[in-house]
mmCIF file of C-alpha atoms in Angstrom:
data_model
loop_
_atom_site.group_PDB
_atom_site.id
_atom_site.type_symbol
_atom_site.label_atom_id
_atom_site.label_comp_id
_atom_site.label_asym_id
_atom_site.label_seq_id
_atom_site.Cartn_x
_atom_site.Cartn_y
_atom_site.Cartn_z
ATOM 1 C CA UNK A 7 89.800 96.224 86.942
ATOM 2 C CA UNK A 8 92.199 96.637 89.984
ATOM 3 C CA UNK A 9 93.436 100.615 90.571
ATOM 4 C CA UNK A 10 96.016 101.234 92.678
ATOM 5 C CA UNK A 11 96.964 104.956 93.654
ATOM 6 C CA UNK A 12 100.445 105.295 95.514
ATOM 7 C CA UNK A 13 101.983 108.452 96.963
ATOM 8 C CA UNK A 14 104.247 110.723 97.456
ATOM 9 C CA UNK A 15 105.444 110.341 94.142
ATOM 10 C CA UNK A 16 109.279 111.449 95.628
ATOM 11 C CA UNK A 17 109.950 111.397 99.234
ATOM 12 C CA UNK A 18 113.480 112.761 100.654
ATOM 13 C CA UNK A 19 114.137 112.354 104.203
ATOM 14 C CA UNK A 20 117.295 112.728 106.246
ATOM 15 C CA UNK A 21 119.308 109.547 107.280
ATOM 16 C CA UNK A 22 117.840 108.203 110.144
ATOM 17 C CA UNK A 23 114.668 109.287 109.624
ATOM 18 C CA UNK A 24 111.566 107.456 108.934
ATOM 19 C CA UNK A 25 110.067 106.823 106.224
ATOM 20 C CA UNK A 26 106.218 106.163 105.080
ATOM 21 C CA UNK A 27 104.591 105.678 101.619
ATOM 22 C CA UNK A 28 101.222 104.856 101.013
ATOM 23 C CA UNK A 29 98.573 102.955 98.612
ATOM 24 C CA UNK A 30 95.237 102.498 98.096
ATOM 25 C CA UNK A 31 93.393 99.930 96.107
ATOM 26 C CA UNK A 32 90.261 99.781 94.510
ATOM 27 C CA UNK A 33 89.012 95.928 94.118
ATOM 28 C CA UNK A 34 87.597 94.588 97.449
ATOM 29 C CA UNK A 35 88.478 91.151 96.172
ATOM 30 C CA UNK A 36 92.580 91.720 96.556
ATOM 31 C CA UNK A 37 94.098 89.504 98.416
ATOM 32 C CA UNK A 38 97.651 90.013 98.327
ATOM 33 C CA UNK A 39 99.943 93.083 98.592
ATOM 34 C CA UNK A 40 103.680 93.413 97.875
ATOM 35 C CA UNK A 41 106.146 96.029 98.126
ATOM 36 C CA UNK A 42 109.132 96.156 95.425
ATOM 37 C CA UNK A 43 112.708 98.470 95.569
ATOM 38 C CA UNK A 44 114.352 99.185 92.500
ATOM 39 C CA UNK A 45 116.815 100.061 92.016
ATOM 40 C CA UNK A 46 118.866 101.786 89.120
ATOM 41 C CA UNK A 47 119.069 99.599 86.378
ATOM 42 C CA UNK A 48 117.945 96.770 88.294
ATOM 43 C CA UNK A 49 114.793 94.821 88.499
ATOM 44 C CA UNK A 50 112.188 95.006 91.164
ATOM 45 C CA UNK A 51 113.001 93.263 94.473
ATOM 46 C CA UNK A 52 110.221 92.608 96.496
ATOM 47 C CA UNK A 53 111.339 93.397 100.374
ATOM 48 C CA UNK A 54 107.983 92.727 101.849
ATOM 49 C CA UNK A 55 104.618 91.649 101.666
ATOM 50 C CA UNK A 56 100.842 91.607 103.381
ATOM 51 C CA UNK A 57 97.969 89.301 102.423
ATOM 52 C CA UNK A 58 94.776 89.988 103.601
ATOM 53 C CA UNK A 59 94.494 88.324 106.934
ATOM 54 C CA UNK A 60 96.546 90.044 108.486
ATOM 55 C CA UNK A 61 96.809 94.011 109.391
ATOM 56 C CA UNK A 62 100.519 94.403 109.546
ATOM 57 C CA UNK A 63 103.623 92.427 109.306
ATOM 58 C CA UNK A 64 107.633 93.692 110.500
ATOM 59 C CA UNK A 65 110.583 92.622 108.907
ATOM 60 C CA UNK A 66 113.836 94.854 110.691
ATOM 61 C CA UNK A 67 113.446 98.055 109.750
ATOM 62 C CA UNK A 68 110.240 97.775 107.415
ATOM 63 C CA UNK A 69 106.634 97.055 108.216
ATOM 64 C CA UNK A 70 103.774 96.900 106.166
ATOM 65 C CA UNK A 71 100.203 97.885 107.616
ATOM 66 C CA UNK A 72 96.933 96.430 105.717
ATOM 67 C CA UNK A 73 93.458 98.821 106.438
ATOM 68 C CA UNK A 74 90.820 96.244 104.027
ATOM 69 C CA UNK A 75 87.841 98.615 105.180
ATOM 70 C CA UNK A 76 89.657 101.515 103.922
ATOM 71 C CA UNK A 77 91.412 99.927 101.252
ATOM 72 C CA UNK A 78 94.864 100.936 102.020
ATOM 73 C CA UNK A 79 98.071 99.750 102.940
ATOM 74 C CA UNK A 80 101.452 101.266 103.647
ATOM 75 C CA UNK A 81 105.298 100.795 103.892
ATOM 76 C CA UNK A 82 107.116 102.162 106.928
ATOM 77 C CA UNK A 83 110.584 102.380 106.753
ATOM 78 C CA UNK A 84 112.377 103.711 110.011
ATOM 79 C CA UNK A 85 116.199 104.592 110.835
ATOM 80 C CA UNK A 86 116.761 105.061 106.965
ATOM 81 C CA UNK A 87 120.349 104.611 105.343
ATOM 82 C CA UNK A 88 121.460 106.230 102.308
ATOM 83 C CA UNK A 89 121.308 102.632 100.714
ATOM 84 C CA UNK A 90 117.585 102.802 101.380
ATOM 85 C CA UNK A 91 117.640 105.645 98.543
ATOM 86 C CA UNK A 92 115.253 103.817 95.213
ATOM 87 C CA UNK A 93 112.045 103.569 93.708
ATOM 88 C CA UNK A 94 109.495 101.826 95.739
ATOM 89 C CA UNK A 95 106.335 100.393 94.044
ATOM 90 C CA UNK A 96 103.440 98.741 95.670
ATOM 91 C CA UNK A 97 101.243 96.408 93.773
ATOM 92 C CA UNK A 98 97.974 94.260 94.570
ATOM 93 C CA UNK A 99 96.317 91.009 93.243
ATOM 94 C CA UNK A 100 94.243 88.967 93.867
ATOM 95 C CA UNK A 101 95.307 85.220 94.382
ATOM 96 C CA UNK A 102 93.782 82.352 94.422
ATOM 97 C CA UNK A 103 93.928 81.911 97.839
ATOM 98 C CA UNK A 104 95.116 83.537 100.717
ATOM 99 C CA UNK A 105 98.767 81.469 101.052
ATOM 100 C CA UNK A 106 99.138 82.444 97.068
ATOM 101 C CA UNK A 107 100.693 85.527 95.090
ATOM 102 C CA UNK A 108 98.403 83.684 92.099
ATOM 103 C CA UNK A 109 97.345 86.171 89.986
ATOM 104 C CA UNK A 110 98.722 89.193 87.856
ATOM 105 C CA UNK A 111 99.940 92.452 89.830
ATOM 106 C CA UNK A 112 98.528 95.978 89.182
ATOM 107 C CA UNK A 113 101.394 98.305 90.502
ATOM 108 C CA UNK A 114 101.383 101.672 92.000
ATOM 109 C CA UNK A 115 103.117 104.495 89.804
ATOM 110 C CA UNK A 116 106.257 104.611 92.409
ATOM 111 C CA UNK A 117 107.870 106.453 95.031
ATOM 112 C CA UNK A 118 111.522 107.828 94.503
ATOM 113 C CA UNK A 119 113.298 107.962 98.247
ATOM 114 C CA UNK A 120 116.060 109.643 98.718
ATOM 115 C CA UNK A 121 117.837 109.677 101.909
ATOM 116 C CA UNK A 122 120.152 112.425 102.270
ATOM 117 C CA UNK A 123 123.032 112.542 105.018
ATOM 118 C CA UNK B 23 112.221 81.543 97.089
ATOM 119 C CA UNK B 24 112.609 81.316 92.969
ATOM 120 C CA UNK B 25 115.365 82.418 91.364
ATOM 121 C CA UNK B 26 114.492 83.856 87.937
ATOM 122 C CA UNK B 27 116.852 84.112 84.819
ATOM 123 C CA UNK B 28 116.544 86.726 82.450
ATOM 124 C CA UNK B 29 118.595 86.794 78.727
ATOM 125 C CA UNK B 30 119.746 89.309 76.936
ATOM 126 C CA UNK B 31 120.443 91.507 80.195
ATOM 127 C CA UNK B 32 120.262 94.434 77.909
ATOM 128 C CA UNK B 33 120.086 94.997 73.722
ATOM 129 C CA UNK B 34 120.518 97.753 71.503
ATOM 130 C CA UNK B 35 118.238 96.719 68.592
ATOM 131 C CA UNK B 36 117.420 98.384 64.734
ATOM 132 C CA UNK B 37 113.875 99.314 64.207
ATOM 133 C CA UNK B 38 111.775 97.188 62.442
ATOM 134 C CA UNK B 39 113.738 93.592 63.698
ATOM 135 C CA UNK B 40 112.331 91.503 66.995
ATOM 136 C CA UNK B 41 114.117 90.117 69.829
ATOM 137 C CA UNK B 42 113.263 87.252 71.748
ATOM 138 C CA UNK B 43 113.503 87.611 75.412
ATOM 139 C CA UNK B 44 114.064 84.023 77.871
ATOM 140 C CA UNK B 45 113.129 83.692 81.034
ATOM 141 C CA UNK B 46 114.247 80.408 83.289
ATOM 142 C CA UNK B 47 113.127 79.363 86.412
ATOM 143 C CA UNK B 48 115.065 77.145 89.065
ATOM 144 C CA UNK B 49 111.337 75.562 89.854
ATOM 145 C CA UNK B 50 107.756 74.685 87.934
ATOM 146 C CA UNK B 51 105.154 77.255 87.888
ATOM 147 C CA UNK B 52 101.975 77.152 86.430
ATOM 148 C CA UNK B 53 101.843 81.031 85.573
ATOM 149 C CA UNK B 54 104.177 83.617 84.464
ATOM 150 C CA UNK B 55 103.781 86.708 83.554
ATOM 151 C CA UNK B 56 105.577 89.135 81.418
ATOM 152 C CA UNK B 57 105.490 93.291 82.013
ATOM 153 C CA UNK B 58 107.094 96.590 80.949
ATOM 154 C CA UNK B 59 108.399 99.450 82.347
ATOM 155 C CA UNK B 60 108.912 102.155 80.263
ATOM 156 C CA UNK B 61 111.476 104.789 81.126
ATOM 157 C CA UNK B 62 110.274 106.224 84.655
ATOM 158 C CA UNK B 63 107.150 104.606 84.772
ATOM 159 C CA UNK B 64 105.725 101.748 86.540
ATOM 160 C CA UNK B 65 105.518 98.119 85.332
ATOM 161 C CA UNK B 66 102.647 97.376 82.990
ATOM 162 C CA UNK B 67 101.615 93.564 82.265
ATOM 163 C CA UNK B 68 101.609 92.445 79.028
ATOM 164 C CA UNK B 69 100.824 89.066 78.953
ATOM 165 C CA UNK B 70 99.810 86.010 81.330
ATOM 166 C CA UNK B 71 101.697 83.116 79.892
ATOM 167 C CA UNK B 72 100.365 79.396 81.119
ATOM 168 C CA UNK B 73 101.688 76.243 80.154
ATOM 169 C CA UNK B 74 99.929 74.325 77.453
ATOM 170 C CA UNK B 75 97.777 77.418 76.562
ATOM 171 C CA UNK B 76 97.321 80.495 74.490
ATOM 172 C CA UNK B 77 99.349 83.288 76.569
ATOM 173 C CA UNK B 78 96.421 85.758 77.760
ATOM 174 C CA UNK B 79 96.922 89.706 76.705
ATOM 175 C CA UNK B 80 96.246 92.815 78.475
ATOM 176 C CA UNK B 81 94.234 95.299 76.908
ATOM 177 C CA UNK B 82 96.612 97.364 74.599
ATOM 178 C CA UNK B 83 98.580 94.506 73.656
ATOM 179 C CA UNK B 84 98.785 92.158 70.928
ATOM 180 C CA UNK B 85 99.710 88.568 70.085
ATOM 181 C CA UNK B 86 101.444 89.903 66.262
ATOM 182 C CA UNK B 87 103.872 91.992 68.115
ATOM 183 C CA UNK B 88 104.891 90.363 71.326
ATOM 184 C CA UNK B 89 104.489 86.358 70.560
ATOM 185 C CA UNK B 90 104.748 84.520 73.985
ATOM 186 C CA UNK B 91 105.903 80.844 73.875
ATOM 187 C CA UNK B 92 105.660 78.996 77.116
ATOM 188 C CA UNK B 93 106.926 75.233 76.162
ATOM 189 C CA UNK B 94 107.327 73.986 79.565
ATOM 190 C CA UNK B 95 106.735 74.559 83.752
ATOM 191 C CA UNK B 96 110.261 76.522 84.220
ATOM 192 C CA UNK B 97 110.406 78.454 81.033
ATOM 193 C CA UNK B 98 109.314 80.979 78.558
ATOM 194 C CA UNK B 99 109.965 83.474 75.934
ATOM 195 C CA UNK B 100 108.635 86.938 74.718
ATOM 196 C CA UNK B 101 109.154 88.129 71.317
ATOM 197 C CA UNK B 102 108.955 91.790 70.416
ATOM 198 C CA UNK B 103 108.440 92.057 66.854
ATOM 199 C CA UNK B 104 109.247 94.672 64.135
ATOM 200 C CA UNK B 105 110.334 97.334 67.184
ATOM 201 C CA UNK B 106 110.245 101.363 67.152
ATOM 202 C CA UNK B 107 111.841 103.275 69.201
ATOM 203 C CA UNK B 108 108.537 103.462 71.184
ATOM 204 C CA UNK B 109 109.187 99.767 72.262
ATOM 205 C CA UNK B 110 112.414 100.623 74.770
ATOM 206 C CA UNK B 111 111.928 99.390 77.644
ATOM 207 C CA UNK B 112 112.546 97.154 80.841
ATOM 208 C CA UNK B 113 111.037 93.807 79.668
ATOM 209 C CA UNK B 114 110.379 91.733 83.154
ATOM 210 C CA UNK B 115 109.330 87.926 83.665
ATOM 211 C CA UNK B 116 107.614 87.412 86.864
ATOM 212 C CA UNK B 117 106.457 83.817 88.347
ATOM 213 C CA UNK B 118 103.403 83.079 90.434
ATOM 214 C CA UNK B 119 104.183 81.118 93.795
ATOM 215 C CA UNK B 120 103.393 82.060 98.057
ATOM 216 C CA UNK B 121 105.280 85.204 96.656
ATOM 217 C CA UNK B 122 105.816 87.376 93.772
ATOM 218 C CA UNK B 123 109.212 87.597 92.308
ATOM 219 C CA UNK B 124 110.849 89.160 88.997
ATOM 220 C CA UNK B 125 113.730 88.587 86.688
ATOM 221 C CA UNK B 126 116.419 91.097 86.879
ATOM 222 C CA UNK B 127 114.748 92.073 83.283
ATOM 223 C CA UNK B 128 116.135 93.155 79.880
ATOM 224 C CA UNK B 129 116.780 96.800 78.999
ATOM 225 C CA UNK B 130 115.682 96.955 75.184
ATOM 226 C CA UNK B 131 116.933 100.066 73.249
ATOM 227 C CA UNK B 132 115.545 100.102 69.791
ATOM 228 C CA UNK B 133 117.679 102.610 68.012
#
């Protein structure tokens, strides 16, 4: 089945900084990859998200880029806030077609951010 | 976007009774899917649940102690049956659709 290795497991960077975490994926076949924040106490919230035909997408201040040869993808967040401060999880699946989530989600282990004044 | 309904928010429970976990949606979806996140892990699934079908397991999880009912296109429940303390967790619900979206989830305590 799908493996999906994320790091740094804990990432603190100073307020304005940027910010980069990054996953890699084992199953060729994945289609679809989404990036969740959560935080405490709270359920995931996914705040972006790449399918496989395309190598990066921007959305304000985070942008996700795609590498399908390499089998990696990462988050880039730049100018960080304190309220950017959670756990981050990536995730892959493989959906039914390329406009579709459609499938189950094997996640990353996380990334705690904190972004310190 | 969906907007997914969770209930109970949160539970303190004794060991050996079940709770039954809901999750609504505000549109039909042919899949949901149920995971867990134990404390200060990542999110595990459990379960694939499809409408008009036997829910589908993950390895490492069984029907006898987390039942999955999924009655209709907008809604569905988990059980978790005769709990330990090993069972506390974030329960999520989580739709298929053009994106991937959760429940705000229930935080199960099983005292």
């Amino acid at each position: 089945g799908e493996n999906v290795e994320q790091h740094p497991s804990t990432l603190s960077v100073q307020e304005g900084d940027s910010a980069v975490i990054k996953c890699t994926y084992s199953d060729s076949a994945s289609n679809y990859f989404p990036w969740y924040k959560q935080e405490l106490g709270k359920g995931p919230q996914l705040i972006i998200d790449i399918r496989s035909n395309v190598g990066e997408k921007k959305d304000q201040r985070i942008a996700v880029t795609l590498n399908k040869t390499a089998k990696h993808f990462s988050l880039h967040i730049t100018e960080t806030q304190p309220e950017d401060s959670a756990v981050y999880f990536c995730a892959a699946s493989k959906g039914k077609k390329l406009t579709g989530g459609g499938n189950k989600l094997t996640f990353g282990t996380g990334t705690q951010l904190k972004v310190e004044l | 976007s969906a907007v997914i309904s969770q209930k109970p928010s949160r539970d303190i429970c004794q060991r050996g009774t079940s709770l039954t976990i809901q999750c609504q949606v505000d549109s039909q979806v042919t899949m949901m899917f149920w995971y867990r996140q134990q404390p200060g892990q990542s999110l595990t699934l459990i379960a694939t649940a499809n409408q008009g079908s036997e829910a589908t397991y993950e390895s490492g999880f069984v029907i006898d102690k987390f039942p999955i009912s999924r009655p209709n296109l907008t809604f569905s429940t988990l059980t978790v049956s005769n709990m330990s303390p090993e069972d506390s967790s974030i329960y999520l619900c989580s739709v298929e659709g053009a994106e991937a979206f959760f429940g705000q989830g229930t935080r199960l305590t099983v005292v």
